[in-house]
PDB file of C-alpha atoms in Angstrom:
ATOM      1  CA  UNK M1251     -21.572  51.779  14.043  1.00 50.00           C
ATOM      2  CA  UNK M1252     -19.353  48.455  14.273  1.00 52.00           C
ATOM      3  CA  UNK M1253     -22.606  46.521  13.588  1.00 58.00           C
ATOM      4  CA  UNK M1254     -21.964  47.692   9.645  1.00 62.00           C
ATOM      5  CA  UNK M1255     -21.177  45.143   7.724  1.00 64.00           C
ATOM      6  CA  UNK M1256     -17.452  45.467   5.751  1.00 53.00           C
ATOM      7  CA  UNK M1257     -17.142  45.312   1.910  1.00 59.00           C
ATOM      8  CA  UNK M1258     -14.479  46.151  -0.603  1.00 54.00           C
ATOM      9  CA  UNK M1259     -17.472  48.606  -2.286  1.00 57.00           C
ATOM     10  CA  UNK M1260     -16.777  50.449   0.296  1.00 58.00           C
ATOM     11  CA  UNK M1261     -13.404  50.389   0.571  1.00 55.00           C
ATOM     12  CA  UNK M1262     -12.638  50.373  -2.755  1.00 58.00           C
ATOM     13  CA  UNK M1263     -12.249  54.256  -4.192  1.00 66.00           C
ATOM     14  CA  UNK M1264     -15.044  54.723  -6.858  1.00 62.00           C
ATOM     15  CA  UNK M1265     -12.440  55.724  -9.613  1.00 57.00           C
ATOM     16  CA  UNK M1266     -10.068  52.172  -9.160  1.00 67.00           C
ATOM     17  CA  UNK M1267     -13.779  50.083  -9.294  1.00 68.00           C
ATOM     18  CA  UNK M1268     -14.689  51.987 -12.358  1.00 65.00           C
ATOM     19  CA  UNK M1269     -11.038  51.216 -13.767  1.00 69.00           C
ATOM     20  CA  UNK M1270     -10.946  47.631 -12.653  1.00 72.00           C
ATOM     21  CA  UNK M1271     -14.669  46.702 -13.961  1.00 73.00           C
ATOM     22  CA  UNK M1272     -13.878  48.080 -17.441  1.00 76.00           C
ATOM     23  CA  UNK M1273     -10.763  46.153 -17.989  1.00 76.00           C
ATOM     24  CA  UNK M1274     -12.851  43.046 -18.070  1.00 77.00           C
ATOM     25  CA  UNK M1275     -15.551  44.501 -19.855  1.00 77.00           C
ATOM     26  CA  UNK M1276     -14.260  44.057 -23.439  1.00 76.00           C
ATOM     27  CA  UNK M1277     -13.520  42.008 -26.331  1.00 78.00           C
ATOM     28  CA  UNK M1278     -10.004  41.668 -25.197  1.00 86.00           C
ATOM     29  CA  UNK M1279      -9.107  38.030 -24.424  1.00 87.00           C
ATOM     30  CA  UNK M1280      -8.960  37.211 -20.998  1.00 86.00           C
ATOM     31  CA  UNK M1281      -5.163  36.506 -20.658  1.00 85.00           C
ATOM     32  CA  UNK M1282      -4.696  40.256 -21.885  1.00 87.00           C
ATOM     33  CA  UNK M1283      -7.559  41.455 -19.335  1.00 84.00           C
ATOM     34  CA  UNK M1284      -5.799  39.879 -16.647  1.00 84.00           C
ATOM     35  CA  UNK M1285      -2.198  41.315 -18.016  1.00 82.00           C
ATOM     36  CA  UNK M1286      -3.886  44.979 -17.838  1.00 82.00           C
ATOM     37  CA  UNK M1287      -5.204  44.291 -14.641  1.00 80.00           C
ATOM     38  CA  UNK M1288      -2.053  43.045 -13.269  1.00 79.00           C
ATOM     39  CA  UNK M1289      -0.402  46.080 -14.657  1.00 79.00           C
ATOM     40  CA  UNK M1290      -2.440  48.684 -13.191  1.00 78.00           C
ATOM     41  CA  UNK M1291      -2.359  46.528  -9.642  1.00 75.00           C
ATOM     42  CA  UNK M1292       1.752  47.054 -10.478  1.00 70.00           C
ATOM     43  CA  UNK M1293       1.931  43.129 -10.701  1.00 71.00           C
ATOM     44  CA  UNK M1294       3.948  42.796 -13.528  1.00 69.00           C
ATOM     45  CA  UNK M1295       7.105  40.823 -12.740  1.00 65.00           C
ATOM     46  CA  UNK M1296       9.513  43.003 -14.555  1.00 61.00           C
ATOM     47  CA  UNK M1297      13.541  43.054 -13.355  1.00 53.00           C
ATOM     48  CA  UNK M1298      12.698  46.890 -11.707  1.00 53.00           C
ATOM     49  CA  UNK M1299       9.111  45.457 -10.340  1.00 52.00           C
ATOM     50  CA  UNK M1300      11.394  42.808  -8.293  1.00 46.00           C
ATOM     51  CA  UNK M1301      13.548  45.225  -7.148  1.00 46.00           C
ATOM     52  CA  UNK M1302      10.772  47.133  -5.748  1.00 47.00           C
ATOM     53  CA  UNK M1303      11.181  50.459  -8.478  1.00 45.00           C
ATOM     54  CA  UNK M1304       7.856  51.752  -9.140  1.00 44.00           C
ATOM     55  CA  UNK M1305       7.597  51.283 -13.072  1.00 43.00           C
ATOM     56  CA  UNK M1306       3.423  52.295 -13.606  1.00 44.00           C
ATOM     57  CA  UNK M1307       3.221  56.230 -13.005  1.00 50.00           C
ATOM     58  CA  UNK M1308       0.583  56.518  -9.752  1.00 50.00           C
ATOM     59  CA  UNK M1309      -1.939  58.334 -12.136  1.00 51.00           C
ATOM     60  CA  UNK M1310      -2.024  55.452 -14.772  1.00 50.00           C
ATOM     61  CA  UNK M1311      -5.452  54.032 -12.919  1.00 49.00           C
ATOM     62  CA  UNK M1312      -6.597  57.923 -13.287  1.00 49.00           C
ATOM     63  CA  UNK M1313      -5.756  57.798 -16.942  1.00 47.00           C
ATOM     64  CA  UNK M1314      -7.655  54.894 -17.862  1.00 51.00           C
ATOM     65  CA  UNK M1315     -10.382  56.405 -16.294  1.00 51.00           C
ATOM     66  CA  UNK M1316     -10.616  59.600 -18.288  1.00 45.00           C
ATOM     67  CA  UNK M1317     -10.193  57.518 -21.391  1.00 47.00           C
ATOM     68  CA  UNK M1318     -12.832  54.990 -21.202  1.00 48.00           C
ATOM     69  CA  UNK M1319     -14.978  58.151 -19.182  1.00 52.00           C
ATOM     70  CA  UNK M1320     -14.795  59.604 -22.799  1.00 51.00           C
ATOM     71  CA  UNK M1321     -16.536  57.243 -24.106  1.00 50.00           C
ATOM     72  CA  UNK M1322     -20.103  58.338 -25.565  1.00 59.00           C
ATOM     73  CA  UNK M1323     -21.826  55.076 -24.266  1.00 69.00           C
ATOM     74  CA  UNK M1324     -21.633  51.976 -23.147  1.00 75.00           C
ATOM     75  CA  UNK M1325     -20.173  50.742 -26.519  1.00 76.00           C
ATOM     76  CA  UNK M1326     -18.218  53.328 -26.644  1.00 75.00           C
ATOM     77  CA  UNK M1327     -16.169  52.913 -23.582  1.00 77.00           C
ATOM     78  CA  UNK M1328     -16.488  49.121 -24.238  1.00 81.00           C
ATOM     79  CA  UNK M1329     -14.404  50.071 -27.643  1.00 82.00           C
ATOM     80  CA  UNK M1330     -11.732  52.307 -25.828  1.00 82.00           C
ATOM     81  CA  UNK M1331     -11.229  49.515 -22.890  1.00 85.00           C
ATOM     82  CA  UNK M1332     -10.491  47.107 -25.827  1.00 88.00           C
ATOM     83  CA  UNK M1333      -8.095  49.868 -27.463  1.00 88.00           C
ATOM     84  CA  UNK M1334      -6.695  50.101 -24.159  1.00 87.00           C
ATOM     85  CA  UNK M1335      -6.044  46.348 -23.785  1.00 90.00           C
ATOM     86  CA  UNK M1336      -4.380  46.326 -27.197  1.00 93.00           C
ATOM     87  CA  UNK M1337      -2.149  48.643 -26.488  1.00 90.00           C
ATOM     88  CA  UNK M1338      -1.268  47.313 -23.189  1.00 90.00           C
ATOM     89  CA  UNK M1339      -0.714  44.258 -24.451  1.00 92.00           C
ATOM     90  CA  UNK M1340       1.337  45.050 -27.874  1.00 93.00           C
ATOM     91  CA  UNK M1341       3.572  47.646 -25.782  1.00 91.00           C
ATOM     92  CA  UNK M1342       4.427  45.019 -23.328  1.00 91.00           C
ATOM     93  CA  UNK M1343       5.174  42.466 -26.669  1.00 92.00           C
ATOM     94  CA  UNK M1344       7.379  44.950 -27.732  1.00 92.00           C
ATOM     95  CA  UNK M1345       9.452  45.814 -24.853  1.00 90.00           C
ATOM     96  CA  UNK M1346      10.295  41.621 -24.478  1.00 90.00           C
ATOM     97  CA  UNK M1347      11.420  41.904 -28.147  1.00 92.00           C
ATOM     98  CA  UNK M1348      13.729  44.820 -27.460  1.00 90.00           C
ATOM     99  CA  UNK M1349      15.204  43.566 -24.277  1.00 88.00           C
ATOM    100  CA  UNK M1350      14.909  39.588 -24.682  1.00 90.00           C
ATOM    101  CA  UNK M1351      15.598  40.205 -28.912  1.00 93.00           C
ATOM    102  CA  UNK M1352      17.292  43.045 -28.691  1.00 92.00           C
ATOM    103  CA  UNK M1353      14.713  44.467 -31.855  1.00 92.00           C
ATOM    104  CA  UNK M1354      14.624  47.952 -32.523  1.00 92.00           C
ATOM    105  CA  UNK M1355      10.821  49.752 -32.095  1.00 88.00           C
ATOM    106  CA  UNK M1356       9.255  51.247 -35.084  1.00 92.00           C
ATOM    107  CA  UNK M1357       6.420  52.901 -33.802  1.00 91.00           C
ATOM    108  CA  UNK M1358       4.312  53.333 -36.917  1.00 93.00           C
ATOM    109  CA  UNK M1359       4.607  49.215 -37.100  1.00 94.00           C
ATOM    110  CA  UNK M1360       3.061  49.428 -33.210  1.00 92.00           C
ATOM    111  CA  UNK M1361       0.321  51.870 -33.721  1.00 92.00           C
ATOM    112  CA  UNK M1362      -0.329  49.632 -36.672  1.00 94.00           C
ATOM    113  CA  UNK M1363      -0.422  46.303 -34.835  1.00 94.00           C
ATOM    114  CA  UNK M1364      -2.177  47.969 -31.986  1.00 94.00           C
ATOM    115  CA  UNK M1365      -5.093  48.576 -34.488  1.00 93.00           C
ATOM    116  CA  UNK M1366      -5.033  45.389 -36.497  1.00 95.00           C
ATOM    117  CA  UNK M1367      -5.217  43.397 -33.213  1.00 95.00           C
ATOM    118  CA  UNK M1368      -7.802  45.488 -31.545  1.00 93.00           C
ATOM    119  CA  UNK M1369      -9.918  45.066 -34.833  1.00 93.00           C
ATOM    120  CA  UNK M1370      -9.079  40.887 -34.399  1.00 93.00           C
ATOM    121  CA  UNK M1371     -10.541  41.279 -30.727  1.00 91.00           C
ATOM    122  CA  UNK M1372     -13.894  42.783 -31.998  1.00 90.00           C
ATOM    123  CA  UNK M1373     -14.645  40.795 -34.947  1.00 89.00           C
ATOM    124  CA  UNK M1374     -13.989  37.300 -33.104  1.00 87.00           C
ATOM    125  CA  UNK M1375     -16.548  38.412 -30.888  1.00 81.00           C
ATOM    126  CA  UNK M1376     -18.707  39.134 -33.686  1.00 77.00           C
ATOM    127  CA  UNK M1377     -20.941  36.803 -35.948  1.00 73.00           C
ATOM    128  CA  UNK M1378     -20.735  38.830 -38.871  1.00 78.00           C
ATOM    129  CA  UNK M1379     -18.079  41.648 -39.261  1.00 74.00           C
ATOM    130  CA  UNK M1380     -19.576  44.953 -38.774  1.00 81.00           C
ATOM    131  CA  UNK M1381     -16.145  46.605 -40.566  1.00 89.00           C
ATOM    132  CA  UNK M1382     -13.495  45.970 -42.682  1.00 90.00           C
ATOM    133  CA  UNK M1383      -9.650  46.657 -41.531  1.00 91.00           C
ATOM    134  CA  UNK M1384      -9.794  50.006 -42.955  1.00 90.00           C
ATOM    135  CA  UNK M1385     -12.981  50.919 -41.284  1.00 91.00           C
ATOM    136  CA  UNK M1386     -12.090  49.963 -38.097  1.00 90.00           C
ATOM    137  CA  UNK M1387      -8.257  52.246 -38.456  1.00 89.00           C
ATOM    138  CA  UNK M1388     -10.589  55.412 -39.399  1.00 88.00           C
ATOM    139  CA  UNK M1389     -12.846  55.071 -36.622  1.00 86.00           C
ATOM    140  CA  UNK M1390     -13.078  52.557 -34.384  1.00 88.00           C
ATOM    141  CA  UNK M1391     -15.794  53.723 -31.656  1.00 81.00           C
ATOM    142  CA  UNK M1392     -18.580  53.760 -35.118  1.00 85.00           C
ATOM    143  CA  UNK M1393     -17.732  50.109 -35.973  1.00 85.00           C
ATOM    144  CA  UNK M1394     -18.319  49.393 -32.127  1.00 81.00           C
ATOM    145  CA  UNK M1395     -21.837  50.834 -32.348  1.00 80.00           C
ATOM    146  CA  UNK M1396     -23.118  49.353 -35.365  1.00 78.00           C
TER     147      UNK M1396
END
């Protein structure tokens, strides 16, 4: 039995490895893959993070995985992991503002950016655009698969 030989496959529980691969799997650049991976890995250096306050809800990992499980297809969860990212990333962009800027949040301007950047992610991966801005608001997951 001790002549097994140890990897983190096996270690790792199949719902964190299906998290973890689909953060990098998407059109999100890599310095926001690497912020959502941090962030689920509660590696964030936030004021409560360094004084050891659990700021990510246990289930977050969980979350993400029902999400991008939605998904129809592989460009499909590709599409929602890139969602994902954006939102990661313009929540976090917003919280500096309000306590480094001291901003107020308007969340129809967030939803808003959270779309307009996720639609920058997928067409600077893209030759051609496949949508237009408007496109892309009304249904993402479509301009994913076309």
């Amino acid at each position: 039995m001790l002549q097994q030989k140890f990897s983190v496959r096996r270690v790792m529980d199949p719902v964190d490895e299906f998290v973890f691969t689909k953060v990098w799997k998407c059109g999100a650049p890599s310095k926001v893959c690497a912020f959502s991976w941090q962030l689920l890995l509660n590696r964030i250096q936030t004021k409560d993070n360094l004084c050891f306050v659990v700021i990510i809800p246990p289930n977050l990992a969980s979350s993400f995985a029902l999400l991008v499980g939605c998904g129809k297809d592989k460009r499909g969860k590709e599409c929602l992991a890139l969602i994902w990212n954006s939102l990661m990333w313009s929540i976090w962009k917003v919280r500096n503002d309000i306590v480094f800027n001291n901003k107020e949040v308007v969340i129809d301007d967030l939803v808003d950016q959270v779309k307009t950047q996720a639609w920058k992610w997928f067409i600077g991966r893209m030759a051609k655009s496949p949508c237009l801005l408007y496109e892309w608001k009304w249904n993402p997951i479509d301009c994913f698969q076309r």
